[in-house]
mmCIF file of C-alpha atoms in Angstrom:
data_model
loop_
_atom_site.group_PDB
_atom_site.id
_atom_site.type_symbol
_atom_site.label_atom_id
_atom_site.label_comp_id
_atom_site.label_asym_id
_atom_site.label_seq_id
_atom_site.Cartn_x
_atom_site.Cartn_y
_atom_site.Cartn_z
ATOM 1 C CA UNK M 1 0.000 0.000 0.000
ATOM 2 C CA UNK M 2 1.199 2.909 -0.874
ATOM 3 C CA UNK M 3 2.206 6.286 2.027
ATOM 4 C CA UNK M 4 -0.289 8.412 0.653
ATOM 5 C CA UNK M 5 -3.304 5.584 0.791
ATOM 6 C CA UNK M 6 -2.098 5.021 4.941
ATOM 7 C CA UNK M 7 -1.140 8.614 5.509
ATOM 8 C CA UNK M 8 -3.947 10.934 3.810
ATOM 9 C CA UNK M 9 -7.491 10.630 2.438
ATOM 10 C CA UNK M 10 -8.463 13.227 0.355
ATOM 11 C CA UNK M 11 -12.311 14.359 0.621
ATOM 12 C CA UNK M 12 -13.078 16.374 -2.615
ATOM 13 C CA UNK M 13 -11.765 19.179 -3.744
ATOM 14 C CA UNK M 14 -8.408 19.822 -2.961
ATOM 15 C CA UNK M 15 -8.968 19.162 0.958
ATOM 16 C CA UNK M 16 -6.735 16.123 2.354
ATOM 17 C CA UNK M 17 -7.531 15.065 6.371
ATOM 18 C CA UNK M 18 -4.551 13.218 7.625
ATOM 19 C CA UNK M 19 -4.711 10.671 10.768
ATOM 20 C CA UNK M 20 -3.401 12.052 14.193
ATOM 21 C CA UNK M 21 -0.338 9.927 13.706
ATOM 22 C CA UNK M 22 0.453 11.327 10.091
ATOM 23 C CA UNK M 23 3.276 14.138 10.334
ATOM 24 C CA UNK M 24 4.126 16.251 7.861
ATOM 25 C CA UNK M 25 7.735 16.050 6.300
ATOM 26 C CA UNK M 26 10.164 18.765 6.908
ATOM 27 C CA UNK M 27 13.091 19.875 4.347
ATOM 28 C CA UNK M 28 15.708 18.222 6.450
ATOM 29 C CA UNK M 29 14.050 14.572 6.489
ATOM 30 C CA UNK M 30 14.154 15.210 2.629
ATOM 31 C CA UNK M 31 17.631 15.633 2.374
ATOM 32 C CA UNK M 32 18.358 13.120 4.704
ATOM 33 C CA UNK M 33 16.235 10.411 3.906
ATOM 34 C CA UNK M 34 18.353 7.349 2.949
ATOM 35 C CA UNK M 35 16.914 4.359 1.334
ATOM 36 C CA UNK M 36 18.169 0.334 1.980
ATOM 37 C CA UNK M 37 19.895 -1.524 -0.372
ATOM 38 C CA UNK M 38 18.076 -3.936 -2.714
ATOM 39 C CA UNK M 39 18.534 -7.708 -1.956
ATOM 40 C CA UNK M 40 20.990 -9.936 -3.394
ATOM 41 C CA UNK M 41 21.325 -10.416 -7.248
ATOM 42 C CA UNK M 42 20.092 -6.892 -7.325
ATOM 43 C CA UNK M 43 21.365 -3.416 -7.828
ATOM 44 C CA UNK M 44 19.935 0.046 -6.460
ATOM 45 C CA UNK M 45 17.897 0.809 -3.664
ATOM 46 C CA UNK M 46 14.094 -0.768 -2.410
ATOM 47 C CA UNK M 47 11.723 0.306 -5.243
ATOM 48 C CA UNK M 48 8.832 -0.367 -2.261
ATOM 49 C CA UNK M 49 10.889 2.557 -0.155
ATOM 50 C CA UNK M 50 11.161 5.023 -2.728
ATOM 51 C CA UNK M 51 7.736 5.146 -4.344
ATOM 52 C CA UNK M 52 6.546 4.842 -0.254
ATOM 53 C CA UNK M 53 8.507 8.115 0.366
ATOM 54 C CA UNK M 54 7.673 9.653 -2.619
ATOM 55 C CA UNK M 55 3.955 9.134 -2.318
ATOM 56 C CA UNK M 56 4.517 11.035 1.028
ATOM 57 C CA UNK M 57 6.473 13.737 -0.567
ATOM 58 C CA UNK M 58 3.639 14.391 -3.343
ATOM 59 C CA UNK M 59 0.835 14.390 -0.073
ATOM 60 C CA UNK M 60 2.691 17.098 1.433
ATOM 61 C CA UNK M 61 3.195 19.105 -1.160
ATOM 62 C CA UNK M 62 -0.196 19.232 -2.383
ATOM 63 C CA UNK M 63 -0.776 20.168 0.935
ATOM 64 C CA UNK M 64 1.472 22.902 0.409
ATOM 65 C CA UNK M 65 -0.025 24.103 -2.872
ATOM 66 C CA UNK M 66 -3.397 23.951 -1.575
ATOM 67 C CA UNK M 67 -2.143 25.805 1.412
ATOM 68 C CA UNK M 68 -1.229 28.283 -1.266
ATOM 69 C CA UNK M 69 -3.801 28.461 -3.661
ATOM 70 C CA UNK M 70 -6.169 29.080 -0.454
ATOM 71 C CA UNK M 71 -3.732 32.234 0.778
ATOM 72 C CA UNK M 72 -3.825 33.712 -2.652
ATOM 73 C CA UNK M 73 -7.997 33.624 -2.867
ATOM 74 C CA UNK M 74 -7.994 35.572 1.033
ATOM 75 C CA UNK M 75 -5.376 38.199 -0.486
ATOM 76 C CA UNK M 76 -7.614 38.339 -3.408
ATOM 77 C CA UNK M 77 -10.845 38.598 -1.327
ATOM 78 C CA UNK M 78 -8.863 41.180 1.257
ATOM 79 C CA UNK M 79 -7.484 43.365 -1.552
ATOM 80 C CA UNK M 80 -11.110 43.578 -3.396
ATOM 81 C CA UNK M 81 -12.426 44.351 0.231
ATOM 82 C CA UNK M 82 -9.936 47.110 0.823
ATOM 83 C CA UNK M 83 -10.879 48.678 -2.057
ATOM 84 C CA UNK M 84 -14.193 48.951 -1.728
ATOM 85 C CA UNK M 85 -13.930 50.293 1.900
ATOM 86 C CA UNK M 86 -11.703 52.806 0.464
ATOM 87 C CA UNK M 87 -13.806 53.407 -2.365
ATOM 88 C CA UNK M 88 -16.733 54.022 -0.075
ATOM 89 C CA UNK M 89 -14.307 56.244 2.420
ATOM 90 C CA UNK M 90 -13.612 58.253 -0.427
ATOM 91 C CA UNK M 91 -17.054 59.465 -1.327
ATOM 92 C CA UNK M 92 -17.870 60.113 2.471
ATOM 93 C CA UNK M 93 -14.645 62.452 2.828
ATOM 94 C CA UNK M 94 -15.462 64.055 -0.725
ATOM 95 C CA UNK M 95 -19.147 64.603 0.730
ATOM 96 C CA UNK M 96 -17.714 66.290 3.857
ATOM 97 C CA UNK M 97 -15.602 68.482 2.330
ATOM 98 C CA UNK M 98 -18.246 69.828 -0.282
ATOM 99 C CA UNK M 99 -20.179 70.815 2.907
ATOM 100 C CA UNK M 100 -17.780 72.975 5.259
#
């Protein structure tokens, strides 16, 4: 079975809900990560350990992209929101000053 079939589930969309147990890999345990040897009469490392990591790799960084993608819509939705407040604020100073 496969890390990203024990690790993650995904539920739609782009959401993934990991298990309590599941944590997410940081840079170092990248660049550390060693795999074992292959058996005898064979050369390379354990296919079974590299696809295993990989598959973890790829959950976390869709996890990372999604994180992303979601960050970019709030700036979006904060920047149009910013500019309607100061849209509005503008027309309320304007009025004021017409009337003094």
């Amino acid at each position: 079975m496969s890390a990203h079939k024990q690790g993650a589930t995904s539920v739609g969309g782009d959401a993934t809900y990991r298990s309590g147990a599941y944590t997410s890999l940081l840079p170092w345990q990248v660049r550390e990560r060693r795999f074992a040897p292959t058996g005898l009469g064979r050369r390379g490392l354990n296919p079974d350990d590299v696809y295993a990591f990989l598959d973890r790799v790829a959950v976390d960084m869709a996890a990372v992209y999604a994180a992303l993608a979601e960050s970019r819509l709030e700036t979006v939705r904060i920047k149009s929101a910013l500019r309607r407040w100061q849209t509005d604020h503008a027309g309320r100073c304007a009025g004021r000053e017409n009337t003094r």
